[in-house]
PDB file of C-alpha atoms in Angstrom:
ATOM      1  CA  MET A 207     104.151  -3.009 135.948  1.00 46.00           C
ATOM      2  CA  THR A 208     102.987  -4.176 132.578  1.00 49.00           C
ATOM      3  CA  ALA A 209     104.841  -6.735 130.514  1.00 48.00           C
ATOM      4  CA  THR A 210     105.369  -6.028 126.903  1.00 51.00           C
ATOM      5  CA  ARG A 211     104.996  -8.856 124.408  1.00 48.00           C
ATOM      6  CA  PRO A 212     107.717  -9.128 121.794  1.00 49.00           C
ATOM      7  CA  ALA A 213     106.667  -8.195 118.322  1.00 49.00           C
ATOM      8  CA  THR A 214     105.785 -11.139 116.155  1.00 48.00           C
ATOM      9  CA  GLN A 215     108.324 -11.578 113.407  1.00 52.00           C
ATOM     10  CA  ALA A 216     107.079 -12.501 109.994  1.00 49.00           C
ATOM     11  CA  ALA A 217     108.231 -15.846 108.715  1.00 49.00           C
ATOM     12  CA  PRO A 218     110.961 -15.493 106.140  1.00 56.00           C
ATOM     13  CA  THR A 219     109.730 -15.899 102.612  1.00 60.00           C
ATOM     14  CA  ALA A 220     111.322 -18.774 100.794  1.00 60.00           C
ATOM     15  CA  PRO A 221     112.918 -17.826  97.472  1.00 71.00           C
ATOM     16  CA  ARG A 222     110.716 -18.624  94.519  1.00 66.00           C
ATOM     17  CA  ARG A 223     111.756 -21.102  91.926  1.00 71.00           C
ATOM     18  CA  PRO A 224     112.156 -20.029  88.308  1.00 72.00           C
ATOM     19  CA  SER A 225     108.874 -19.532  86.527  1.00 69.00           C
ATOM     20  CA  LEU A 226     107.462 -22.110  84.142  1.00 67.00           C
ATOM     21  CA  ARG A 227     108.176 -19.798  81.220  1.00 68.00           C
ATOM     22  CA  THR A 228     111.845 -19.537  82.268  1.00 75.00           C
ATOM     23  CA  LYS A 229     112.081 -23.308  82.648  1.00 73.00           C
ATOM     24  CA  ALA A 230     110.507 -23.847  79.238  1.00 70.00           C
ATOM     25  CA  LEU A 231     112.942 -21.430  77.632  1.00 71.00           C
ATOM     26  CA  LEU A 232     115.905 -23.090  79.314  1.00 75.00           C
ATOM     27  CA  ILE A 233     114.755 -26.582  78.379  1.00 75.00           C
ATOM     28  CA  THR A 234     114.316 -25.470  74.777  1.00 73.00           C
ATOM     29  CA  VAL A 235     117.363 -23.260  74.287  1.00 74.00           C
ATOM     30  CA  LEU A 236     120.060 -25.021  76.319  1.00 77.00           C
ATOM     31  CA  PRO A 237     120.110 -28.243  74.238  1.00 78.00           C
ATOM     32  CA  VAL A 238     120.399 -26.225  71.033  1.00 74.00           C
ATOM     33  CA  LEU A 239     123.253 -24.107  72.381  1.00 75.00           C
ATOM     34  CA  THR A 240     124.994 -27.166  73.837  1.00 80.00           C
ATOM     35  CA  LEU A 241     124.743 -28.953  70.505  1.00 76.00           C
ATOM     36  CA  GLY A 242     126.134 -25.884  68.731  1.00 76.00           C
ATOM     37  CA  LEU A 243     129.083 -25.665  71.109  1.00 78.00           C
ATOM     38  CA  LEU A 244     129.828 -29.377  70.710  1.00 81.00           C
ATOM     39  CA  ILE A 245     129.697 -29.101  66.921  1.00 79.00           C
ATOM     40  CA  THR A 246     131.989 -26.071  67.041  1.00 76.00           C
ATOM     41  CA  LEU A 247     134.453 -27.873  69.316  1.00 80.00           C
ATOM     42  CA  ILE A 248     134.495 -30.952  67.077  1.00 82.00           C
ATOM     43  CA  LEU A 249     134.952 -28.854  63.943  1.00 76.00           C
ATOM     44  CA  THR A 250     137.746 -26.867  65.610  1.00 76.00           C
ATOM     45  CA  LEU A 251     139.654 -29.995  66.593  1.00 79.00           C
ATOM     46  CA  GLN A 252     139.087 -31.512  63.167  1.00 78.00           C
ATOM     47  CA  ARG A 253     140.186 -28.270  61.498  1.00 74.00           C
ATOM     48  CA  ARG A 254     143.420 -28.179  63.461  1.00 74.00           C
ATOM     49  CA  ALA A 255     144.219 -31.789  62.600  1.00 78.00           C
ATOM     50  CA  GLU A 256     143.463 -31.226  58.915  1.00 75.00           C
ATOM     51  CA  LEU A 257     145.486 -28.011  58.800  1.00 72.00           C
ATOM     52  CA  ASP A 258     148.455 -29.710  60.438  1.00 73.00           C
ATOM     53  CA  THR A 259     148.300 -32.572  57.955  1.00 77.00           C
ATOM     54  CA  ILE A 260     147.891 -30.297  54.932  1.00 73.00           C
ATOM     55  CA  SER A 261     150.587 -27.835  56.013  1.00 71.00           C
ATOM     56  CA  ARG A 262     153.020 -30.678  56.703  1.00 75.00           C
ATOM     57  CA  ALA A 263     152.366 -32.199  53.278  1.00 78.00           C
ATOM     58  CA  VAL A 264     152.651 -28.831  51.498  1.00 75.00           C
ATOM     59  CA  SER A 265     155.859 -28.003  53.362  1.00 75.00           C
ATOM     60  CA  HIS A 266     157.485 -31.356  52.550  1.00 79.00           C
ATOM     61  CA  THR A 267     156.453 -31.171  48.900  1.00 81.00           C
ATOM     62  CA  ALA A 268     157.695 -27.602  48.418  1.00 78.00           C
ATOM     63  CA  ALA A 269     160.975 -28.362  50.183  1.00 81.00           C
ATOM     64  CA  SER A 270     161.572 -31.491  48.085  1.00 82.00           C
ATOM     65  CA  LEU A 271     160.873 -29.706  44.805  1.00 80.00           C
ATOM     66  CA  LEU A 272     163.071 -26.742  45.684  1.00 81.00           C
ATOM     67  CA  ALA A 273     165.915 -28.897  47.000  1.00 82.00           C
ATOM     68  CA  SER A 274     166.079 -30.916  43.788  1.00 81.00           C
ATOM     69  CA  THR A 275     166.546 -27.830  41.570  1.00 82.00           C
ATOM     70  CA  LEU A 276     168.307 -25.225  43.715  1.00 84.00           C
ATOM     71  CA  ASP A 277     171.849 -24.264  42.706  1.00 81.00           C
ATOM     72  CA  VAL A 278     173.627 -22.399  45.486  1.00 81.00           C
ATOM     73  CA  GLN A 279     176.696 -21.669  43.347  1.00 80.00           C
ATOM     74  CA  ASP A 280     174.863 -19.153  41.164  1.00 80.00           C
ATOM     75  CA  LEU A 281     173.857 -16.268  43.440  1.00 78.00           C
ATOM     76  CA  ASN A 282     171.575 -14.587  40.901  1.00 81.00           C
ATOM     77  CA  LEU A 283     169.810 -17.871  40.140  1.00 84.00           C
ATOM     78  CA  VAL A 284     169.371 -18.604  43.847  1.00 84.00           C
ATOM     79  CA  ALA A 285     167.744 -15.207  44.457  1.00 85.00           C
ATOM     80  CA  THR A 286     165.392 -15.729  41.503  1.00 87.00           C
ATOM     81  CA  GLN A 287     164.423 -19.220  42.628  1.00 86.00           C
ATOM     82  CA  LEU A 288     163.764 -18.135  46.199  1.00 87.00           C
ATOM     83  CA  ARG A 289     161.620 -15.191  45.102  1.00 88.00           C
ATOM     84  CA  ALA A 290     159.635 -17.542  42.881  1.00 86.00           C
ATOM     85  CA  ALA A 291     159.229 -19.981  45.785  1.00 85.00           C
ATOM     86  CA  VAL A 292     157.856 -17.422  48.255  1.00 87.00           C
ATOM     87  CA  SER A 293     155.489 -16.056  45.604  1.00 87.00           C
ATOM     88  CA  ALA A 294     153.716 -19.421  45.592  1.00 81.00           C
ATOM     89  CA  PRO A 295     150.560 -19.657  47.720  1.00 78.00           C
ATOM     90  CA  ASP A 296     151.084 -20.529  51.388  1.00 80.00           C
ATOM     91  CA  VAL A 297     154.927 -20.421  51.238  1.00 85.00           C
ATOM     92  CA  ALA A 298     156.017 -17.893  53.871  1.00 87.00           C
ATOM     93  CA  PHE A 299     159.816 -18.087  53.820  1.00 90.00           C
ATOM     94  CA  VAL A 300     162.765 -20.087  52.505  1.00 90.00           C
ATOM     95  CA  ASP A 301     166.033 -20.395  54.415  1.00 90.00           C
ATOM     96  CA  VAL A 302     169.106 -21.796  52.616  1.00 90.00           C
ATOM     97  CA  GLN A 303     172.361 -22.378  54.500  1.00 89.00           C
ATOM     98  CA  PRO A 304     175.032 -23.638  52.070  1.00 89.00           C
ATOM     99  CA  ALA A 305     177.944 -25.692  53.266  1.00 86.00           C
ATOM    100  CA  GLY A 306     181.302 -23.963  53.431  1.00 81.00           C
ATOM    101  CA  ASN A 307     181.792 -20.216  53.253  1.00 82.00           C
ATOM    102  CA  THR A 308     178.885 -19.427  50.902  1.00 79.00           C
ATOM    103  CA  PRO A 309     176.613 -16.802  52.512  1.00 85.00           C
ATOM    104  CA  ARG A 310     173.197 -17.697  53.831  1.00 88.00           C
ATOM    105  CA  PHE A 311     170.075 -16.958  51.764  1.00 89.00           C
ATOM    106  CA  PHE A 312     166.795 -16.006  53.440  1.00 91.00           C
ATOM    107  CA  THR A 313     163.721 -14.780  51.573  1.00 90.00           C
ATOM    108  CA  SER A 314     160.136 -14.334  52.779  1.00 89.00           C
ATOM    109  CA  ASP A 315     156.856 -13.101  51.376  1.00 86.00           C
ATOM    110  CA  THR A 316     157.480  -9.799  53.223  1.00 83.00           C
ATOM    111  CA  PRO A 317     160.938  -8.770  51.916  1.00 84.00           C
ATOM    112  CA  ASP A 318     161.069  -5.543  53.933  1.00 79.00           C
ATOM    113  CA  THR A 319     161.163  -7.521  57.190  1.00 80.00           C
ATOM    114  CA  ASP A 320     163.312 -10.499  56.171  1.00 84.00           C
ATOM    115  CA  TRP A 321     165.926  -9.460  58.702  1.00 83.00           C
ATOM    116  CA  HIS A 322     163.402  -9.493  61.540  1.00 83.00           C
ATOM    117  CA  LEU A 323     161.752 -12.800  60.628  1.00 86.00           C
ATOM    118  CA  ARG A 324     165.144 -14.470  60.237  1.00 88.00           C
ATOM    119  CA  ALA A 325     166.194 -13.298  63.712  1.00 87.00           C
ATOM    120  CA  GLN A 326     162.916 -14.582  65.179  1.00 86.00           C
ATOM    121  CA  LEU A 327     163.369 -17.932  63.439  1.00 87.00           C
ATOM    122  CA  ASP A 328     166.949 -18.314  64.693  1.00 88.00           C
ATOM    123  CA  THR A 329     165.928 -17.454  68.246  1.00 88.00           C
ATOM    124  CA  HIS A 330     163.054 -19.944  68.185  1.00 86.00           C
ATOM    125  CA  GLN A 331     165.196 -22.742  66.741  1.00 84.00           C
ATOM    126  CA  ARG A 332     167.874 -22.197  69.392  1.00 87.00           C
ATOM    127  CA  ALA A 333     165.225 -22.325  72.118  1.00 88.00           C
ATOM    128  CA  HIS A 334     163.240 -25.221  70.602  1.00 86.00           C
ATOM    129  CA  PRO A 335     165.511 -27.334  68.408  1.00 83.00           C
ATOM    130  CA  GLY A 336     163.742 -29.832  66.205  1.00 79.00           C
ATOM    131  CA  GLN A 337     160.289 -28.260  66.591  1.00 82.00           C
ATOM    132  CA  THR A 338     158.454 -28.082  63.247  1.00 81.00           C
ATOM    133  CA  HIS A 339     155.233 -26.347  64.336  1.00 80.00           C
ATOM    134  CA  LEU A 340     155.990 -22.848  65.555  1.00 81.00           C
ATOM    135  CA  THR A 341     153.997 -19.714  66.264  1.00 82.00           C
ATOM    136  CA  LEU A 342     155.815 -16.392  66.076  1.00 81.00           C
ATOM    137  CA  PRO A 343     154.357 -13.095  67.342  1.00 80.00           C
ATOM    138  CA  ASP A 344     154.216 -10.172  64.965  1.00 77.00           C
ATOM    139  CA  THR A 345     156.719  -7.779  66.543  1.00 72.00           C
ATOM    140  CA  ARG A 346     157.735  -5.994  63.349  1.00 77.00           C
ATOM    141  CA  ALA A 347     156.364  -2.685  64.604  1.00 78.00           C
ATOM    142  CA  ASP A 348     158.543  -2.943  67.732  1.00 79.00           C
ATOM    143  CA  ALA A 349     161.577  -3.766  65.565  1.00 79.00           C
ATOM    144  CA  TYR A 350     160.982  -0.741  63.344  1.00 80.00           C
ATOM    145  CA  GLN A 351     160.514   1.442  66.400  1.00 81.00           C
ATOM    146  CA  SER A 352     163.815   0.198  67.815  1.00 81.00           C
ATOM    147  CA  ALA A 353     165.551   0.814  64.488  1.00 80.00           C
ATOM    148  CA  LEU A 354     164.050   4.293  64.354  1.00 82.00           C
ATOM    149  CA  ASN A 355     165.246   5.072  67.863  1.00 83.00           C
ATOM    150  CA  ALA A 356     168.745   3.800  67.036  1.00 81.00           C
ATOM    151  CA  LEU A 357     169.252   6.173  64.091  1.00 82.00           C
ATOM    152  CA  GLN A 358     172.209   8.474  64.372  1.00 81.00           C
ATOM    153  CA  PRO A 359     171.849  12.272  63.995  1.00 81.00           C
ATOM    154  CA  GLY A 360     173.526  12.214  60.582  1.00 81.00           C
ATOM    155  CA  THR A 361     171.159   9.592  59.089  1.00 83.00           C
ATOM    156  CA  PRO A 362     169.651  10.701  55.752  1.00 85.00           C
ATOM    157  CA  PRO A 363     166.046  11.908  56.064  1.00 84.00           C
ATOM    158  CA  SER A 364     164.902   9.365  53.446  1.00 85.00           C
ATOM    159  CA  VAL A 365     165.861   6.488  55.755  1.00 82.00           C
ATOM    160  CA  ARG A 366     163.969   8.020  58.668  1.00 83.00           C
ATOM    161  CA  ASP A 367     160.926   8.695  56.469  1.00 85.00           C
ATOM    162  CA  HIS A 368     160.957   5.102  55.204  1.00 83.00           C
ATOM    163  CA  LEU A 369     161.088   3.673  58.725  1.00 82.00           C
ATOM    164  CA  GLN A 370     158.333   5.978  59.931  1.00 85.00           C
ATOM    165  CA  ALA A 371     156.115   5.064  56.974  1.00 85.00           C
ATOM    166  CA  ARG A 372     156.595   1.331  57.568  1.00 81.00           C
ATOM    167  CA  LEU A 373     156.033   1.788  61.293  1.00 79.00           C
ATOM    168  CA  GLY A 374     152.768   3.632  60.659  1.00 82.00           C
ATOM    169  CA  THR A 375     151.576   0.911  58.266  1.00 81.00           C
ATOM    170  CA  LEU A 376     152.345  -1.902  60.704  1.00 76.00           C
ATOM    171  CA  GLN A 377     150.747  -0.107  63.658  1.00 75.00           C
ATOM    172  CA  ALA A 378     147.600   0.543  61.623  1.00 75.00           C
ATOM    173  CA  ALA A 379     147.372  -3.086  60.515  1.00 70.00           C
ATOM    174  CA  GLY A 380     147.835  -4.503  64.013  1.00 71.00           C
ATOM    175  CA  GLY A 381     150.036  -7.500  64.714  1.00 69.00           C
ATOM    176  CA  HIS A 382     148.731 -11.050  64.976  1.00 75.00           C
ATOM    177  CA  PRO A 383     150.729 -14.222  65.717  1.00 79.00           C
ATOM    178  CA  THR A 384     151.483 -16.375  62.682  1.00 81.00           C
ATOM    179  CA  THR A 385     151.783 -20.157  62.766  1.00 81.00           C
ATOM    180  CA  TYR A 386     154.290 -21.848  60.485  1.00 84.00           C
ATOM    181  CA  GLU A 387     154.933 -25.445  59.521  1.00 82.00           C
ATOM    182  CA  LEU A 388     158.699 -25.723  59.163  1.00 85.00           C
ATOM    183  CA  THR A 389     160.414 -28.412  57.130  1.00 85.00           C
ATOM    184  CA  THR A 390     164.190 -28.671  57.395  1.00 87.00           C
ATOM    185  CA  LEU A 391     166.244 -31.058  55.289  1.00 88.00           C
ATOM    186  CA  ASP A 392     169.855 -31.532  54.234  1.00 89.00           C
ATOM    187  CA  VAL A 393     170.684 -31.862  50.546  1.00 90.00           C
ATOM    188  CA  TYR A 394     173.602 -34.126  49.576  1.00 90.00           C
ATOM    189  CA  GLU A 395     175.288 -34.749  46.257  1.00 88.00           C
ATOM    190  CA  THR A 396     175.880 -38.481  45.939  1.00 88.00           C
ATOM    191  CA  PRO A 397     178.908 -40.061  44.194  1.00 88.00           C
ATOM    192  CA  PHE A 398     176.601 -40.867  41.270  1.00 86.00           C
ATOM    193  CA  GLY A 399     175.883 -37.188  40.570  1.00 83.00           C
ATOM    194  CA  THR A 400     172.346 -37.243  41.960  1.00 86.00           C
ATOM    195  CA  ARG A 401     170.881 -35.466  44.985  1.00 87.00           C
ATOM    196  CA  ALA A 402     169.762 -37.148  48.168  1.00 88.00           C
ATOM    197  CA  LEU A 403     167.531 -35.540  50.778  1.00 87.00           C
ATOM    198  CA  ARG A 404     167.933 -36.153  54.486  1.00 86.00           C
ATOM    199  CA  LEU A 405     165.219 -35.280  56.969  1.00 83.00           C
ATOM    200  CA  PRO A 406     166.046 -34.724  60.656  1.00 82.00           C
ATOM    201  CA  GLY A 407     166.634 -38.053  62.348  1.00 81.00           C
ATOM    202  CA  ASP A 408     167.446 -39.949  59.143  1.00 85.00           C
ATOM    203  CA  PRO A 409     170.941 -41.375  58.559  1.00 89.00           C
ATOM    204  CA  ALA A 410     173.249 -39.297  56.390  1.00 86.00           C
ATOM    205  CA  PRO A 411     173.427 -40.556  52.800  1.00 87.00           C
ATOM    206  CA  PRO A 412     176.781 -41.083  51.078  1.00 89.00           C
ATOM    207  CA  GLY A 413     178.127 -37.995  49.414  1.00 87.00           C
ATOM    208  CA  GLN A 414     178.888 -34.354  50.111  1.00 89.00           C
ATOM    209  CA  LEU A 415     176.586 -31.929  51.932  1.00 89.00           C
ATOM    210  CA  LEU A 416     175.514 -29.110  49.599  1.00 89.00           C
ATOM    211  CA  PHE A 417     173.186 -27.031  51.756  1.00 89.00           C
ATOM    212  CA  ARG A 418     170.523 -27.143  54.441  1.00 88.00           C
ATOM    213  CA  LEU A 419     167.098 -26.014  53.345  1.00 89.00           C
ATOM    214  CA  GLY A 420     164.335 -24.743  55.600  1.00 88.00           C
ATOM    215  CA  ILE A 421     160.908 -23.777  54.292  1.00 87.00           C
ATOM    216  CA  GLY A 422     158.005 -22.363  56.252  1.00 86.00           C
ATOM    217  CA  VAL A 423     154.399 -22.764  55.146  1.00 85.00           C
ATOM    218  CA  THR A 424     151.267 -21.008  56.373  1.00 83.00           C
ATOM    219  CA  LEU A 425     147.683 -21.815  55.470  1.00 71.00           C
ATOM    220  CA  ASN A 426     146.128 -18.462  56.248  1.00 70.00           C
ATOM    221  CA  ASP A 427     143.581 -18.566  53.415  1.00 70.00           C
ATOM    222  CA  MET A 428     142.350 -22.031  54.327  1.00 69.00           C
ATOM    223  CA  ASN A 429     142.332 -21.119  57.997  1.00 72.00           C
ATOM    224  CA  LEU A 430     140.181 -18.063  57.295  1.00 75.00           C
ATOM    225  CA  ALA A 431     137.789 -20.167  55.214  1.00 74.00           C
ATOM    226  CA  LEU A 432     137.412 -22.694  58.019  1.00 75.00           C
ATOM    227  CA  GLN A 433     136.913 -19.905  60.548  1.00 77.00           C
ATOM    228  CA  ARG A 434     134.109 -18.522  58.388  1.00 82.00           C
ATOM    229  CA  GLN A 435     132.595 -22.000  58.367  1.00 78.00           C
ATOM    230  CA  LEU A 436     132.695 -22.114  62.170  1.00 77.00           C
ATOM    231  CA  HIS A 437     131.114 -18.676  62.365  1.00 81.00           C
ATOM    232  CA  LEU A 438     128.299 -19.840  60.093  1.00 83.00           C
ATOM    233  CA  VAL A 439     127.721 -22.878  62.311  1.00 78.00           C
ATOM    234  CA  LEU A 440     127.566 -20.682  65.406  1.00 78.00           C
ATOM    235  CA  LEU A 441     125.242 -18.233  63.662  1.00 83.00           C
ATOM    236  CA  ALA A 442     122.938 -21.072  62.578  1.00 81.00           C
ATOM    237  CA  CYS A 443     122.855 -22.445  66.127  1.00 77.00           C
ATOM    238  CA  ALA A 444     122.104 -19.005  67.552  1.00 79.00           C
ATOM    239  CA  ALA A 445     119.288 -18.470  65.034  1.00 82.00           C
ATOM    240  CA  THR A 446     117.863 -21.914  65.829  1.00 80.00           C
ATOM    241  CA  ALA A 447     118.026 -21.142  69.545  1.00 77.00           C
ATOM    242  CA  LEU A 448     116.173 -17.856  69.034  1.00 80.00           C
ATOM    243  CA  ILE A 449     113.487 -19.567  66.967  1.00 82.00           C
ATOM    244  CA  ALA A 450     113.147 -22.307  69.587  1.00 77.00           C
ATOM    245  CA  ALA A 451     112.930 -19.716  72.360  1.00 76.00           C
ATOM    246  CA  TYR A 452     110.189 -17.829  70.514  1.00 79.00           C
ATOM    247  CA  ALA A 453     108.288 -21.074  69.875  1.00 77.00           C
ATOM    248  CA  ALA A 454     108.577 -22.027  73.564  1.00 74.00           C
ATOM    249  CA  TRP A 455     107.384 -18.573  74.606  1.00 76.00           C
ATOM    250  CA  ARG A 456     104.378 -18.827  72.307  1.00 77.00           C
ATOM    251  CA  ALA A 457     103.617 -22.358  73.486  1.00 75.00           C
ATOM    252  CA  MET A 458     103.708 -21.335  77.174  1.00 75.00           C
ATOM    253  CA  ARG A 459     101.461 -18.292  76.841  1.00 75.00           C
ATOM    254  CA  ARG A 460      98.154 -20.169  77.137  1.00 74.00           C
ATOM    255  CA  PRO A 461      99.190 -22.563  79.963  1.00 78.00           C
ATOM    256  CA  LEU A 462     100.492 -19.612  81.961  1.00 77.00           C
ATOM    257  CA  ARG A 463      97.263 -17.646  81.432  1.00 78.00           C
ATOM    258  CA  VAL A 464      95.242 -20.629  82.613  1.00 78.00           C
ATOM    259  CA  ILE A 465      97.425 -21.154  85.694  1.00 79.00           C
ATOM    260  CA  LEU A 466      97.275 -17.456  86.582  1.00 79.00           C
ATOM    261  CA  ALA A 467      93.494 -17.405  86.148  1.00 78.00           C
ATOM    262  CA  ILE A 468      93.057 -20.476  88.362  1.00 79.00           C
ATOM    263  CA  THR A 469      95.410 -18.978  90.961  1.00 80.00           C
ATOM    264  CA  ASP A 470      93.424 -15.726  90.961  1.00 80.00           C
ATOM    265  CA  ALA A 471      90.134 -17.603  91.311  1.00 78.00           C
ATOM    266  CA  ALA A 472      91.511 -19.637  94.233  1.00 79.00           C
ATOM    267  CA  GLN A 473      92.629 -16.471  95.994  1.00 81.00           C
ATOM    268  CA  HIS A 474      89.188 -14.922  95.529  1.00 77.00           C
ATOM    269  CA  ALA A 475      87.552 -18.100  96.803  1.00 75.00           C
ATOM    270  CA  SER A 476      89.754 -18.088  99.908  1.00 76.00           C
ATOM    271  CA  LEU A 477      88.344 -14.618 100.673  1.00 77.00           C
ATOM    272  CA  GLY A 478      84.757 -15.789 100.209  1.00 74.00           C
ATOM    273  CA  HIS A 479      84.197 -14.311  96.749  1.00 73.00           C
ATOM    274  CA  LEU A 480      82.766 -17.277  94.889  1.00 74.00           C
ATOM    275  CA  GLY A 481      80.543 -15.244  92.617  1.00 75.00           C
ATOM    276  CA  ASP A 482      83.300 -14.244  90.208  1.00 74.00           C
ATOM    277  CA  PRO A 483      83.618 -16.676  87.294  1.00 77.00           C
ATOM    278  CA  ILE A 484      86.956 -17.826  85.956  1.00 73.00           C
ATOM    279  CA  THR A 485      87.565 -15.922  82.754  1.00 72.00           C
ATOM    280  CA  VAL A 486      90.181 -17.168  80.303  1.00 69.00           C
ATOM    281  CA  THR A 487      90.402 -16.117  76.680  1.00 65.00           C
ATOM    282  CA  PRO A 488      89.529 -19.080  74.448  1.00 59.00           C
ATOM    283  CA  GLY A 489      92.570 -20.606  72.758  1.00 61.00           C
ATOM    284  CA  GLY A 490      91.005 -22.301  69.753  1.00 62.00           C
ATOM    285  CA  ARG A 491      89.995 -25.932  69.871  1.00 67.00           C
ATOM    286  CA  PRO A 492      89.309 -27.540  73.285  1.00 69.00           C
ATOM    287  CA  ASP A 493      92.184 -29.309  75.001  1.00 71.00           C
ATOM    288  CA  GLU A 494      93.198 -30.535  78.452  1.00 76.00           C
ATOM    289  CA  LEU A 495      93.452 -26.970  79.745  1.00 74.00           C
ATOM    290  CA  THR A 496      89.891 -26.297  78.629  1.00 77.00           C
ATOM    291  CA  ASP A 497      88.720 -29.389  80.524  1.00 80.00           C
ATOM    292  CA  LEU A 498      90.596 -28.207  83.636  1.00 80.00           C
ATOM    293  CA  ILE A 499      89.007 -24.735  83.486  1.00 79.00           C
ATOM    294  CA  THR A 500      85.554 -26.220  82.980  1.00 83.00           C
ATOM    295  CA  ALA A 501      85.960 -28.594  85.932  1.00 85.00           C
ATOM    296  CA  ILE A 502      87.209 -25.855  88.265  1.00 81.00           C
ATOM    297  CA  GLU A 503      84.420 -23.528  87.120  1.00 81.00           C
ATOM    298  CA  ARG A 504      81.837 -26.238  87.938  1.00 85.00           C
ATOM    299  CA  LEU A 505      83.489 -26.677  91.335  1.00 84.00           C
ATOM    300  CA  ARG A 506      83.234 -22.911  91.942  1.00 81.00           C
ATOM    301  CA  VAL A 507      79.554 -22.853  90.958  1.00 84.00           C
ATOM    302  CA  SER A 508      78.783 -25.859  93.176  1.00 85.00           C
ATOM    303  CA  LEU A 509      80.566 -24.308  96.153  1.00 82.00           C
ATOM    304  CA  HIS A 510      78.811 -20.985  95.555  1.00 79.00           C
ATOM    305  CA  LEU A 511      75.394 -22.657  95.462  1.00 84.00           C
ATOM    306  CA  ALA A 512      76.144 -24.763  98.539  1.00 81.00           C
ATOM    307  CA  LEU A 513      77.289 -21.784 100.571  1.00 77.00           C
ATOM    308  CA  THR A 514      74.312 -19.751  99.398  1.00 79.00           C
ATOM    309  CA  ARG A 515      71.898 -22.444 100.675  1.00 79.00           C
ATOM    310  CA  LEU A 516      73.729 -22.644 104.007  1.00 75.00           C
ATOM    311  CA  ARG A 517      73.336 -18.944 104.701  1.00 71.00           C
ATOM    312  CA  PRO A 518      70.661 -18.189 107.419  1.00 70.00           C
ATOM    313  CA  GLY A 519      68.433 -16.147 105.154  1.00 62.00           C
ATOM    314  CA  ASN A 520      68.268 -18.796 102.471  1.00 58.00           C
ATOM    315  CA  ARG A 521      67.153 -21.767 104.665  1.00 52.00           C
ATOM    316  CA  PRO A 522      63.680 -23.168 103.821  1.00 47.00           C
TER     317      PRO A 522
END
């Protein structure tokens, strides 16, 4: 009965570390990308703070100017003043709620959807009273679709065609949320015949309440300009990272060739082939790598000569 020896299992190969070229690329590129991300984050936070400050100042200024001149008793004059207000840059809508039985006035820079924006604004203010910074989703396409579905069979074709045209335009444009800075103030007429403005939280001045004014401001143009600035910063960081990666790749070419050549020579020497010289393409002026190659080549020649003398046929 013969015993069988178990087959010898090969030792598991340890996973190799990243190559020197990979490490050089990471060391070169990662700091540049990290710096770009930090700059972008800082600029984003600074942009938001600046936009909030500017939009708040623009909203307060526009509301104060409009409140000092608005006459809610003249309906035609009110409509003209509100249209002029929303035609100004960055003014999105104006909401005027007179005291008493005078109807409410609401005008925006998109007159066809005043009814929808007003409903969104009322819903948001009921849910978040006192909030001045609000973001509303663009659901105008859904509102037009609902209005189109609610049409009765006897509706004139012109109405249906108008709704379908607006729906197609909104669906093609795509809806994006819009952020508004809302300023709400009460306008009083004092006993001296002048107007006093009351912001939320302030005590009521003496006199009679004329109307409540709400004005919403957006800074879309400035926001787009700042976004372009951030994109330029990111593009510059990406270009710098690519240039740094290329420079690191070029810088590591010669050290890697030298290391590979020395590794190949050591493998040949371990097999007894000491007659093959180490060949590395010259890289210009001598440096530390040249000294290393020269020293290892001298070591190879010395070992080759010593082994040659020790061979039986070469003894004196």
